Protein backbone atom coordinates (compact mmCIF):
# COMPACT_ATOMS: atom_id res chain seq x y z
CA UNK A 1 25.59 -74.23 -32.87
CA UNK A 2 29.33 -73.50 -33.15
CA UNK A 3 31.91 -76.16 -32.32
CA UNK A 4 33.20 -74.47 -29.15
CA UNK A 5 29.72 -74.07 -27.69
CA UNK A 6 28.77 -77.67 -28.54
CA UNK A 7 31.99 -78.92 -26.97
CA UNK A 8 31.30 -76.94 -23.78
CA UNK A 9 27.74 -78.23 -23.45
CA UNK A 10 28.81 -81.83 -24.04
CA UNK A 11 31.58 -81.47 -21.44
CA UNK A 12 29.16 -80.07 -18.86
CA UNK A 13 26.62 -82.83 -19.49
CA UNK A 14 29.35 -85.42 -19.05
CA UNK A 15 30.67 -83.81 -15.84
CA UNK A 16 27.34 -82.92 -14.19
CA UNK A 17 24.75 -85.12 -15.87
CA UNK A 18 22.34 -84.38 -18.71
CA UNK A 19 19.48 -83.61 -16.28
CA UNK A 20 21.36 -80.59 -14.88
CA UNK A 21 22.52 -78.89 -18.11
CA UNK A 22 20.20 -77.20 -20.60
CA UNK A 23 20.89 -75.47 -23.90
CA UNK A 24 17.30 -74.80 -25.00
CA UNK A 25 17.22 -71.18 -26.21
CA UNK A 26 13.73 -70.44 -24.86
CA UNK A 27 14.71 -71.71 -21.41
CA UNK A 28 17.95 -69.71 -21.43
CA UNK A 29 16.01 -66.60 -22.45
CA UNK A 30 13.59 -67.13 -19.57
CA UNK A 31 16.37 -67.49 -16.98
CA UNK A 32 18.32 -64.65 -18.60
CA UNK A 33 15.73 -62.06 -17.49
CA UNK A 34 15.71 -60.18 -14.21
CA UNK A 35 12.79 -58.66 -12.31
CA UNK A 36 12.44 -55.70 -14.68
CA UNK A 37 12.96 -57.85 -17.77
CA UNK A 38 16.53 -56.99 -18.71
CA UNK A 39 17.60 -59.75 -21.07
CA UNK A 40 20.96 -61.46 -21.29
CA UNK A 41 22.49 -64.31 -23.32
CA UNK A 42 24.28 -67.49 -22.29
CA UNK A 43 25.64 -70.72 -23.73
CA UNK A 44 23.75 -72.90 -21.28
CA UNK A 45 21.79 -73.09 -18.06
CA UNK A 46 23.07 -75.27 -15.21
CA UNK A 47 20.85 -76.35 -12.29
CA UNK A 48 23.17 -77.96 -9.71
CA UNK A 49 21.82 -80.15 -6.92
CA UNK A 50 24.83 -80.21 -4.59
CA UNK A 51 27.93 -78.32 -3.55
CA UNK A 52 29.96 -80.93 -5.44
CA UNK A 53 28.14 -79.99 -8.66
CA UNK A 54 28.99 -76.33 -8.12
CA UNK A 55 32.62 -77.21 -7.40
CA UNK A 56 32.94 -79.25 -10.60
CA UNK A 57 31.40 -76.45 -12.65
CA UNK A 58 33.66 -73.72 -11.25
CA UNK A 59 36.74 -75.89 -11.68
CA UNK A 60 35.82 -76.53 -15.32
CA UNK A 61 35.04 -72.85 -15.87
CA UNK A 62 38.42 -71.81 -14.44
CA UNK A 63 40.33 -74.24 -16.67
CA UNK A 64 38.38 -73.20 -19.77
CA UNK A 65 38.06 -69.43 -19.15
CA UNK A 66 34.27 -69.76 -19.06
CA UNK A 67 32.17 -67.02 -17.49
CA UNK A 68 29.69 -68.02 -14.77
CA UNK A 69 26.59 -66.01 -13.82
CA UNK A 70 25.17 -67.18 -10.48
CA UNK A 71 21.55 -66.45 -9.64
CA UNK A 72 18.81 -67.35 -7.19
CA UNK A 73 15.30 -66.23 -8.16
CA UNK A 74 16.61 -63.37 -10.34
CA UNK A 75 14.47 -60.80 -8.52
CA UNK A 76 17.23 -58.19 -8.44
CA UNK A 77 16.62 -54.73 -9.86
CA UNK A 78 20.11 -53.55 -10.87
CA UNK A 79 21.24 -56.23 -13.33
CA UNK A 80 23.24 -58.32 -10.83
CA UNK A 81 21.77 -61.66 -11.93
CA UNK A 82 21.60 -60.99 -15.68
CA UNK A 83 24.20 -62.61 -17.97
CA UNK A 84 25.89 -60.08 -20.25
CA UNK A 85 28.00 -62.23 -22.54
CA UNK A 86 28.46 -65.84 -23.55
CA UNK A 87 28.81 -67.91 -20.42
CA UNK A 88 26.83 -70.18 -18.12
CA UNK A 89 23.80 -69.27 -16.02
CA UNK A 90 24.26 -71.03 -12.68
CA UNK A 91 20.81 -71.13 -11.07
CA UNK A 92 20.71 -72.56 -7.56
CA UNK A 93 16.96 -73.17 -7.23
CA UNK A 94 17.32 -76.96 -6.90
CA UNK A 95 19.50 -76.57 -3.81
CA UNK A 96 16.50 -75.83 -1.63
CA UNK A 97 16.76 -77.88 1.54
CA UNK A 98 16.42 -76.58 5.09
CA UNK A 99 19.03 -78.72 6.82
CA UNK A 100 18.76 -77.79 10.49
CA UNK A 101 16.78 -75.58 12.86
CA UNK A 102 18.02 -74.86 16.39
CA UNK A 103 15.84 -72.60 18.52
CA UNK A 104 18.23 -73.10 21.45
CA UNK A 105 21.09 -71.69 19.37
CA UNK A 106 18.81 -69.34 17.37
CA UNK A 107 19.89 -70.42 13.90
CA UNK A 108 18.73 -72.20 10.78
CA UNK A 109 20.97 -73.95 8.24
CA UNK A 110 19.70 -73.68 4.70
CA UNK A 111 20.74 -74.12 1.09
CA UNK A 112 20.70 -71.07 -1.19
CA UNK A 113 17.61 -72.01 -3.21
CA UNK A 114 15.21 -71.89 -0.25
CA UNK A 115 12.73 -69.02 -0.65
CA UNK A 116 12.45 -66.57 2.22
CA UNK A 117 8.67 -66.92 2.35
CA UNK A 118 8.91 -70.71 2.62
CA UNK A 119 11.64 -70.41 5.25
CA UNK A 120 9.42 -68.27 7.44
CA UNK A 121 6.49 -70.64 6.99
CA UNK A 122 8.63 -73.43 8.44
CA UNK A 123 10.13 -71.28 11.21
CA UNK A 124 6.69 -70.05 12.33
CA UNK A 125 5.91 -73.56 13.61
CA UNK A 126 8.74 -73.02 16.11
CA UNK A 127 7.62 -69.50 17.08
CA UNK A 128 10.59 -67.99 15.22
CA UNK A 129 11.15 -65.97 12.07
CA UNK A 130 13.87 -64.77 9.73
CA UNK A 131 13.39 -60.98 9.77
CA UNK A 132 14.88 -59.95 6.41
CA UNK A 133 11.83 -59.37 4.21
CA UNK A 134 12.48 -57.63 0.87
CA UNK A 135 9.55 -56.64 -1.32
CA UNK A 136 10.14 -59.81 -3.33
CA UNK A 137 9.96 -61.98 -0.18
CA UNK A 138 7.55 -64.50 -1.76
CA UNK A 139 10.01 -65.34 -4.52
CA UNK A 140 13.43 -64.14 -3.26
CA UNK A 141 15.87 -66.89 -2.29
CA UNK A 142 18.29 -67.14 0.62
CA UNK A 143 21.28 -67.09 -1.75
CA UNK A 144 20.01 -64.06 -3.61
CA UNK A 145 19.30 -62.23 -0.35
CA UNK A 146 22.84 -62.95 0.86
CA UNK A 147 24.47 -61.81 -2.35
CA UNK A 148 22.38 -58.64 -2.61
CA UNK A 149 22.71 -57.80 1.10
CA UNK A 150 18.91 -57.59 1.18
CA UNK A 151 16.91 -55.41 3.54
CA UNK A 152 13.18 -54.94 3.74
CA UNK A 153 10.27 -53.62 5.75
CA UNK A 154 11.65 -54.70 9.13
CA UNK A 155 15.12 -53.30 8.43
CA UNK A 156 14.80 -50.37 10.85
CA UNK A 157 14.19 -52.81 13.73
CA UNK A 158 16.25 -55.83 12.77
CA UNK A 159 18.83 -54.59 10.27
CA UNK A 160 19.75 -56.19 6.94
CA UNK A 161 21.18 -59.46 5.68
CA UNK A 162 24.70 -58.72 6.89
CA UNK A 163 23.41 -58.85 10.49
CA UNK A 164 22.02 -62.40 10.14
CA UNK A 165 24.59 -64.49 8.30
CA UNK A 166 26.63 -66.47 10.84
CA UNK A 167 28.38 -69.05 8.68
CA UNK A 168 28.75 -69.76 4.97
CA UNK A 169 29.84 -72.61 2.78
CA UNK A 170 31.09 -71.18 -0.51
CA UNK A 171 32.80 -72.44 -3.65
CA UNK A 172 35.69 -70.46 -5.15
CA UNK A 173 36.26 -69.92 -8.90
CA UNK A 174 39.69 -71.57 -8.94
CA UNK A 175 41.37 -74.62 -10.48
CA UNK A 176 39.92 -77.01 -7.90
CA UNK A 177 36.56 -75.36 -7.34
CA UNK A 178 37.62 -75.08 -3.70
CA UNK A 179 34.85 -75.62 -1.16
CA UNK A 180 35.40 -73.35 1.84
CA UNK A 181 33.51 -72.84 5.11
CA UNK A 182 33.78 -69.48 6.90
CA UNK A 183 32.22 -68.07 10.05
CA UNK A 184 30.66 -70.18 12.81
CA UNK A 185 27.30 -71.10 14.30
CA UNK A 186 27.85 -68.77 17.26
CA UNK A 187 26.94 -65.09 17.43
CA UNK A 188 30.44 -64.25 18.68
CA UNK A 189 33.25 -65.40 16.41
CA UNK A 190 36.66 -63.90 15.57
CA UNK A 191 38.45 -65.45 12.60
CA UNK A 192 40.68 -62.61 11.51
CA UNK A 193 39.16 -60.53 8.72
CA UNK A 194 35.38 -61.02 8.47
CA UNK A 195 35.05 -62.93 5.20
CA UNK A 196 31.40 -63.74 5.86
CA UNK A 197 30.44 -60.07 5.73
CA UNK A 198 32.64 -59.62 2.69
CA UNK A 199 30.62 -62.24 0.80
CA UNK A 200 27.29 -60.73 1.92
CA UNK A 201 26.37 -58.08 -0.65
CA UNK A 202 29.09 -59.13 -3.11
CA UNK A 203 26.48 -59.87 -5.79
CA UNK A 204 27.94 -63.21 -6.82
CA UNK A 205 31.28 -61.71 -7.86
CA UNK A 206 33.56 -63.39 -5.29
CA UNK A 207 32.26 -66.91 -4.59
CA UNK A 208 29.14 -69.06 -4.96
CA UNK A 209 27.18 -69.56 -1.74
CA UNK A 210 26.06 -73.17 -1.33
CA UNK A 211 24.94 -73.21 2.33
CA UNK A 212 24.21 -70.61 5.00
CA UNK A 213 23.70 -70.58 8.74
CA UNK A 214 21.31 -67.72 9.49
CA UNK A 215 20.38 -66.12 12.80
CA UNK A 216 16.67 -66.32 13.62
CA UNK A 217 14.58 -64.32 16.12
CA UNK A 218 11.38 -65.01 18.11
CA UNK A 219 8.15 -63.83 16.53
CA UNK A 220 7.04 -60.73 18.52
CA UNK A 221 4.34 -61.42 21.13
CA UNK A 222 2.06 -58.72 19.76
CA UNK A 223 2.22 -56.05 17.06
CA UNK A 224 -0.13 -53.07 16.71
CA UNK A 225 -0.50 -51.27 13.39
CA UNK A 226 -1.79 -47.85 12.42
CA UNK A 227 -2.32 -46.46 8.93
CA UNK A 228 -3.27 -42.93 7.95
CA UNK A 229 -3.53 -40.61 4.95
CA UNK A 230 -1.66 -37.27 4.78
CA UNK A 231 -2.23 -34.33 2.42
CA UNK A 232 1.50 -34.02 1.63
CA UNK A 233 4.64 -36.16 1.84
CA UNK A 234 6.31 -33.39 3.84
CA UNK A 235 3.59 -33.67 6.53
CA UNK A 236 4.00 -37.44 6.52
CA UNK A 237 7.78 -37.17 6.89
CA UNK A 238 7.38 -34.83 9.87
CA UNK A 239 5.08 -37.39 11.52
CA UNK A 240 7.78 -40.02 11.02
CA UNK A 241 10.36 -37.84 12.77
CA UNK A 242 8.03 -37.31 15.77
CA UNK A 243 7.30 -41.04 16.01
CA UNK A 244 11.03 -41.79 16.02
CA UNK A 245 11.54 -39.22 18.79
CA UNK A 246 8.84 -40.91 20.90
CA UNK A 247 10.85 -44.11 21.51
CA UNK A 248 8.28 -46.61 20.28
CA UNK A 249 9.61 -50.08 19.48
CA UNK A 250 8.92 -49.66 15.76
CA UNK A 251 8.87 -52.86 13.73
CA UNK A 252 7.72 -51.46 10.38
CA UNK A 253 7.25 -47.92 9.08
CA UNK A 254 6.33 -47.62 5.40
CA UNK A 255 5.02 -44.86 3.19
CA UNK A 256 3.26 -44.74 -0.16
CA UNK A 257 2.52 -41.61 -2.20
CA UNK A 258 -0.94 -40.43 -3.26
CA UNK A 259 -0.74 -41.67 -6.87
CA UNK A 260 0.06 -45.20 -5.71
CA UNK A 261 -2.66 -45.10 -3.05
CA UNK A 262 -5.30 -44.24 -5.62
CA UNK A 263 -4.23 -47.00 -8.01
CA UNK A 264 -3.73 -49.63 -5.31
CA UNK A 265 -7.15 -49.00 -3.77
CA UNK A 266 -8.67 -49.87 -7.13
CA UNK A 267 -6.69 -53.10 -7.48
CA UNK A 268 -6.35 -54.64 -4.00
CA UNK A 269 -8.77 -56.29 -1.58
CA UNK A 270 -7.95 -53.95 1.30
CA UNK A 271 -10.90 -52.88 3.45
CA UNK A 272 -9.59 -49.37 4.00
CA UNK A 273 -10.07 -46.24 1.92
CA UNK A 274 -8.69 -42.72 1.83
CA UNK A 275 -6.96 -40.03 -0.18
CA UNK A 276 -3.46 -38.67 0.02
CA UNK A 277 -0.09 -40.11 1.03
CA UNK A 278 -0.20 -43.16 3.27
CA UNK A 279 1.93 -43.95 6.33
CA UNK A 280 1.77 -47.43 7.86
CA UNK A 281 3.45 -48.01 11.22
CA UNK A 282 3.71 -51.27 13.19
CA UNK A 283 4.95 -51.25 16.79
CA UNK A 284 5.88 -54.15 19.05
CA UNK A 285 3.97 -53.97 22.32
CA UNK A 286 2.00 -56.13 24.72
CA UNK A 287 -1.72 -56.68 24.15
CA UNK A 288 -2.34 -54.83 27.44
CA UNK A 289 -0.58 -51.72 26.11
CA UNK A 290 -2.08 -51.92 22.62
CA UNK A 291 -4.75 -49.24 23.01
CA UNK A 292 -2.43 -46.80 24.78
CA UNK A 293 0.25 -47.13 22.10
CA UNK A 294 -2.25 -46.82 19.25
CA UNK A 295 -3.82 -43.70 20.78
CA UNK A 296 -0.40 -42.07 21.16
CA UNK A 297 0.43 -42.85 17.54
CA UNK A 298 -2.93 -41.52 16.40
CA UNK A 299 -2.23 -38.22 18.18
CA UNK A 300 1.02 -37.82 16.21
CA UNK A 301 -0.69 -38.75 12.94
CA UNK A 302 -3.45 -36.18 13.46
CA UNK A 303 -1.04 -33.50 14.70
CA UNK A 304 0.56 -33.62 11.25
CA UNK A 305 -2.68 -33.55 9.29
CA UNK A 306 -3.70 -37.19 8.86
CA UNK A 307 -7.26 -37.14 7.57
CA UNK A 308 -8.25 -40.76 8.02
CA UNK A 309 -6.72 -43.24 10.44
CA UNK A 310 -7.12 -47.02 10.78
CA UNK A 311 -5.92 -48.99 13.81
CA UNK A 312 -5.32 -52.70 14.46
CA UNK A 313 -4.59 -54.10 17.94
CA UNK A 314 -3.14 -57.37 16.61
CA UNK A 315 -1.45 -58.72 13.50
CA UNK A 316 -4.62 -60.65 12.69
CA UNK A 317 -6.71 -57.46 12.74
CA UNK A 318 -4.15 -55.75 10.50
CA UNK A 319 -4.25 -58.64 8.00
CA UNK A 320 -8.07 -58.64 7.99
CA UNK A 321 -8.15 -54.92 7.22
CA UNK A 322 -5.38 -55.25 4.64
CA UNK A 323 -3.35 -52.40 6.13
CA UNK A 324 -0.15 -53.50 4.35
CA UNK A 325 -1.77 -54.39 1.03
CA UNK A 326 -1.28 -50.98 -0.56
CA UNK A 327 2.44 -50.89 0.27
CA UNK A 328 3.02 -54.44 -0.91
CA UNK A 329 1.25 -53.55 -4.15
CA UNK A 330 3.61 -50.61 -4.82
CA UNK A 331 5.49 -51.89 -7.88
CA UNK A 332 2.35 -53.33 -9.51
CA UNK A 333 0.49 -50.07 -8.85
CA UNK A 334 3.32 -48.09 -10.49
CA UNK A 335 3.04 -50.24 -13.62
CA UNK A 336 -0.74 -49.74 -13.70
CA UNK A 337 -0.36 -45.95 -13.35
CA UNK A 338 2.27 -45.89 -16.08
CA UNK A 339 0.08 -47.94 -18.43
CA UNK A 340 -2.87 -45.60 -17.92
CA UNK A 341 -0.84 -42.45 -18.61
CA UNK A 342 1.06 -43.57 -21.74
CA UNK A 343 0.51 -41.59 -24.92
CA UNK A 344 -0.52 -44.61 -26.98
CA UNK A 345 -2.00 -47.87 -25.78
CA UNK A 346 0.52 -49.80 -27.88
CA UNK A 347 3.54 -48.02 -26.39
CA UNK A 348 5.82 -50.12 -24.20
CA UNK A 349 6.35 -48.87 -20.65
CA UNK A 350 9.63 -49.37 -18.77
CA UNK A 351 9.52 -48.90 -14.99
CA UNK A 352 12.86 -48.22 -13.25
CA UNK A 353 12.85 -48.80 -9.47
CA UNK A 354 15.34 -46.50 -7.73
CA UNK A 355 16.75 -46.94 -4.25
CA UNK A 356 18.42 -44.32 -2.05
CA UNK A 357 18.73 -43.76 1.68
CA UNK A 358 19.14 -40.59 3.71
CA UNK A 359 19.32 -40.06 7.48
CA UNK A 360 15.68 -39.92 8.68
CA UNK A 361 16.21 -36.33 9.82
CA UNK A 362 16.78 -35.42 6.13
CA UNK A 363 13.60 -37.06 4.82
CA UNK A 364 11.63 -33.85 4.29
CA UNK A 365 14.45 -32.33 2.24
CA UNK A 366 14.98 -35.52 0.25
CA UNK A 367 11.31 -35.81 -0.70
CA UNK A 368 11.18 -32.13 -1.67
CA UNK A 369 14.26 -32.43 -3.89
CA UNK A 370 13.00 -35.60 -5.60
CA UNK A 371 9.70 -33.92 -6.45
CA UNK A 372 11.63 -30.93 -7.84
CA UNK A 373 13.56 -33.27 -10.12
CA UNK A 374 10.30 -34.79 -11.35
CA UNK A 375 9.15 -31.32 -12.43
CA UNK A 376 12.54 -30.37 -13.87
CA UNK A 377 12.81 -33.41 -16.16
CA UNK A 378 9.09 -33.90 -16.83
CA UNK A 379 9.45 -37.62 -16.17
CA UNK A 380 6.72 -39.10 -13.92
CA UNK A 381 7.40 -41.20 -10.85
CA UNK A 382 5.80 -42.61 -7.74
CA UNK A 383 7.37 -42.68 -4.27
CA UNK A 384 7.31 -45.26 -1.49
CA UNK A 385 9.79 -46.81 0.89
CA UNK A 386 11.00 -48.00 4.24
CA UNK A 387 10.78 -44.55 5.73
CA UNK A 388 11.86 -45.39 9.29
CA UNK A 389 15.44 -45.90 8.13
CA UNK A 390 15.27 -43.20 5.45
CA UNK A 391 15.06 -45.62 2.51
CA UNK A 392 13.15 -44.11 -0.44
CA UNK A 393 12.14 -46.01 -3.58
CA UNK A 394 11.17 -43.76 -6.50
CA UNK A 395 9.61 -45.78 -9.33
CA UNK A 396 10.30 -43.90 -12.57
CA UNK A 397 8.71 -44.75 -15.89
CA UNK A 398 9.21 -43.84 -19.52
CA UNK A 399 7.75 -45.04 -22.79
CA UNK A 400 10.22 -46.83 -25.03
CA UNK A 401 9.01 -44.73 -27.94
CA UNK A 402 9.64 -41.44 -26.08
CA UNK A 403 13.24 -40.88 -27.22
CA UNK A 404 13.51 -37.44 -25.58
CA UNK A 405 12.65 -38.75 -22.11
CA UNK A 406 14.79 -41.84 -22.61
CA UNK A 407 17.79 -39.58 -23.21
CA UNK A 408 17.01 -37.59 -20.04
CA UNK A 409 16.44 -40.67 -17.87
CA UNK A 410 20.10 -41.40 -16.96
CA UNK A 411 20.54 -37.77 -15.84
CA UNK A 412 17.42 -37.96 -13.66
CA UNK A 413 18.57 -41.21 -12.08
CA UNK A 414 22.05 -39.75 -11.45
CA UNK A 415 20.50 -36.69 -9.79
CA UNK A 416 18.31 -38.86 -7.55
CA UNK A 417 21.34 -40.89 -6.48
CA UNK A 418 23.16 -37.62 -5.82
CA UNK A 419 20.45 -36.59 -3.32
CA UNK A 420 21.23 -39.67 -1.24
CA UNK A 421 24.95 -38.94 -1.39
CA UNK A 422 24.75 -35.21 -0.63
CA UNK A 423 22.40 -35.65 2.34
CA UNK A 424 24.78 -38.02 4.08
CA UNK A 425 23.14 -41.24 2.93
CA UNK A 426 23.79 -43.51 -0.02
CA UNK A 427 22.90 -43.97 -3.68
CA UNK A 428 22.08 -47.66 -3.11
CA UNK A 429 20.34 -48.74 0.05
CA UNK A 430 19.39 -52.38 -0.57
CA UNK A 431 19.17 -53.06 -4.32
CA UNK A 432 22.93 -53.32 -4.79
CA UNK A 433 25.21 -52.00 -7.54
CA UNK A 434 24.97 -54.51 -10.40
CA UNK A 435 25.54 -52.78 -13.72
CA UNK A 436 23.22 -49.79 -13.28
CA UNK A 437 24.82 -48.11 -10.25
CA UNK A 438 28.54 -48.46 -10.97
CA UNK A 439 28.94 -44.76 -11.76
CA UNK A 440 26.90 -43.87 -8.66
CA UNK A 441 29.28 -45.95 -6.54
CA UNK A 442 32.28 -44.04 -7.89
CA UNK A 443 30.57 -40.71 -7.24
CA UNK A 444 29.65 -41.67 -3.68
CA UNK A 445 33.15 -42.85 -2.82
CA UNK A 446 34.65 -39.72 -4.39
CA UNK A 447 32.25 -37.51 -2.40
CA UNK A 448 33.33 -39.21 0.82
CA UNK A 449 37.02 -39.08 -0.03
CA UNK A 450 37.12 -42.86 -0.36
CA UNK A 451 38.12 -43.56 -3.96
CA UNK A 452 40.99 -45.70 -2.67
CA UNK A 453 38.28 -48.20 -1.68
CA UNK A 454 37.72 -49.01 -5.38
CA UNK A 455 41.34 -50.06 -5.73
CA UNK A 456 41.03 -52.24 -2.63
CA UNK A 457 37.80 -53.81 -3.92
CA UNK A 458 39.40 -54.61 -7.28
CA UNK A 459 42.28 -56.26 -5.42
CA UNK A 460 39.85 -58.36 -3.37
CA UNK A 461 38.06 -59.40 -6.58
CA UNK A 462 41.37 -60.53 -8.12
CA UNK A 463 42.25 -62.59 -5.02
CA UNK A 464 38.93 -64.43 -4.98
CA UNK A 465 38.53 -64.64 -8.77
CA UNK A 466 41.94 -64.35 -10.46
CA UNK A 467 40.56 -64.95 -13.96
CA UNK A 468 37.54 -62.69 -13.53
CA UNK A 469 35.08 -65.41 -14.57
CA UNK A 470 32.49 -65.03 -11.79
CA UNK A 471 29.68 -62.59 -12.62
CA UNK A 472 32.05 -60.29 -14.56
CA UNK A 473 31.36 -56.59 -15.13
CA UNK A 474 29.13 -56.33 -12.06
CA UNK A 475 29.71 -53.96 -9.11
CA UNK A 476 33.16 -52.69 -10.20
């Protein structure tokens, strides 16, 4: 260990306590990985237990020009939580208390390390829920969801993280490690420029979130769910458009392509079966209207060629049938498909989850163009997504040993992002920018005539983080 590194670790142990600072290489390697196993390096891992710990760390980092990489559960998919040079991993998992729940005021106060799944387990006892539910909901943390601006399956109904953060306590990367509270516990609040929304989605580049007041909503009285299998994604997309025209109170609308369906049916406990591309739709309605709503949805499904349809009048019936199991198994199913199709059993597979959005009216064209790219580049992929709000997630895979496809991969990814941009959507719907979508961000802003925004963002970064020590080289 070099002298500078040893000095830094000893300083941090003295300032924070030996039980909060770790320099074990195996542990650092473990925390240095993200959800798709990108690996980074760091001098040490710090696990703070209070806002004061975070403040002391950021103050020390500022005075010693030390880079800090904040992270929650490290479930991001674009490299936002991965350290990329010598610095400190700041993992907030120990700050995991739910401090207050007010159903009268419709909020919960929580620390950043609380997992979304655990939060909803607690809120369900009050008849409430927190509606942001990314695919990684069982492991994703509140802090990570805030910093990534997370969305999820209920996004079309309830929106994304930016719609649910009322108040934040954050620590700034300055000389004093300034602790600052912004926003308020009321839905209506005017405090000049909206700094709360600026922090949401900033991917840990502006400040470290140490506490959040989140808006909560009542659990719907009753939800009906229908699932069906379509011969083509174009037919499925047309069904989606007709459902959206019919003014149902849609809670969830998800799709999964035929390849994923086949693999997932072999590896999940779902009680349904079928062939083709799957559409799952959940609608909020009363129990009295359940049959009428389900029959209307079934008519639309069958009008567009659905071959097999399953219906559930309640959430319990849906869970018993396992109607959502195939969709929730999407990433795992993609890995299984990739493993089965590799040229050699010993070859290493890398799965890249992509994330674009288009206006729902452009879904048919977007799906068609993505499939054309798959043929053009000869690189396989699966498709799924939150189709009600036009969010499509292509999972693309290559073998590490396939140098030709590895060289083509960045071009394919750029072309997929371009589809989102050109159809009036975006190249990043909910995964963020991190390190992998920085060029896509520039292209999108240029396409919209908004390149000046990059200059403004860089100025904001300098104001919050004058030394550039907080999650450097991410986003911009």
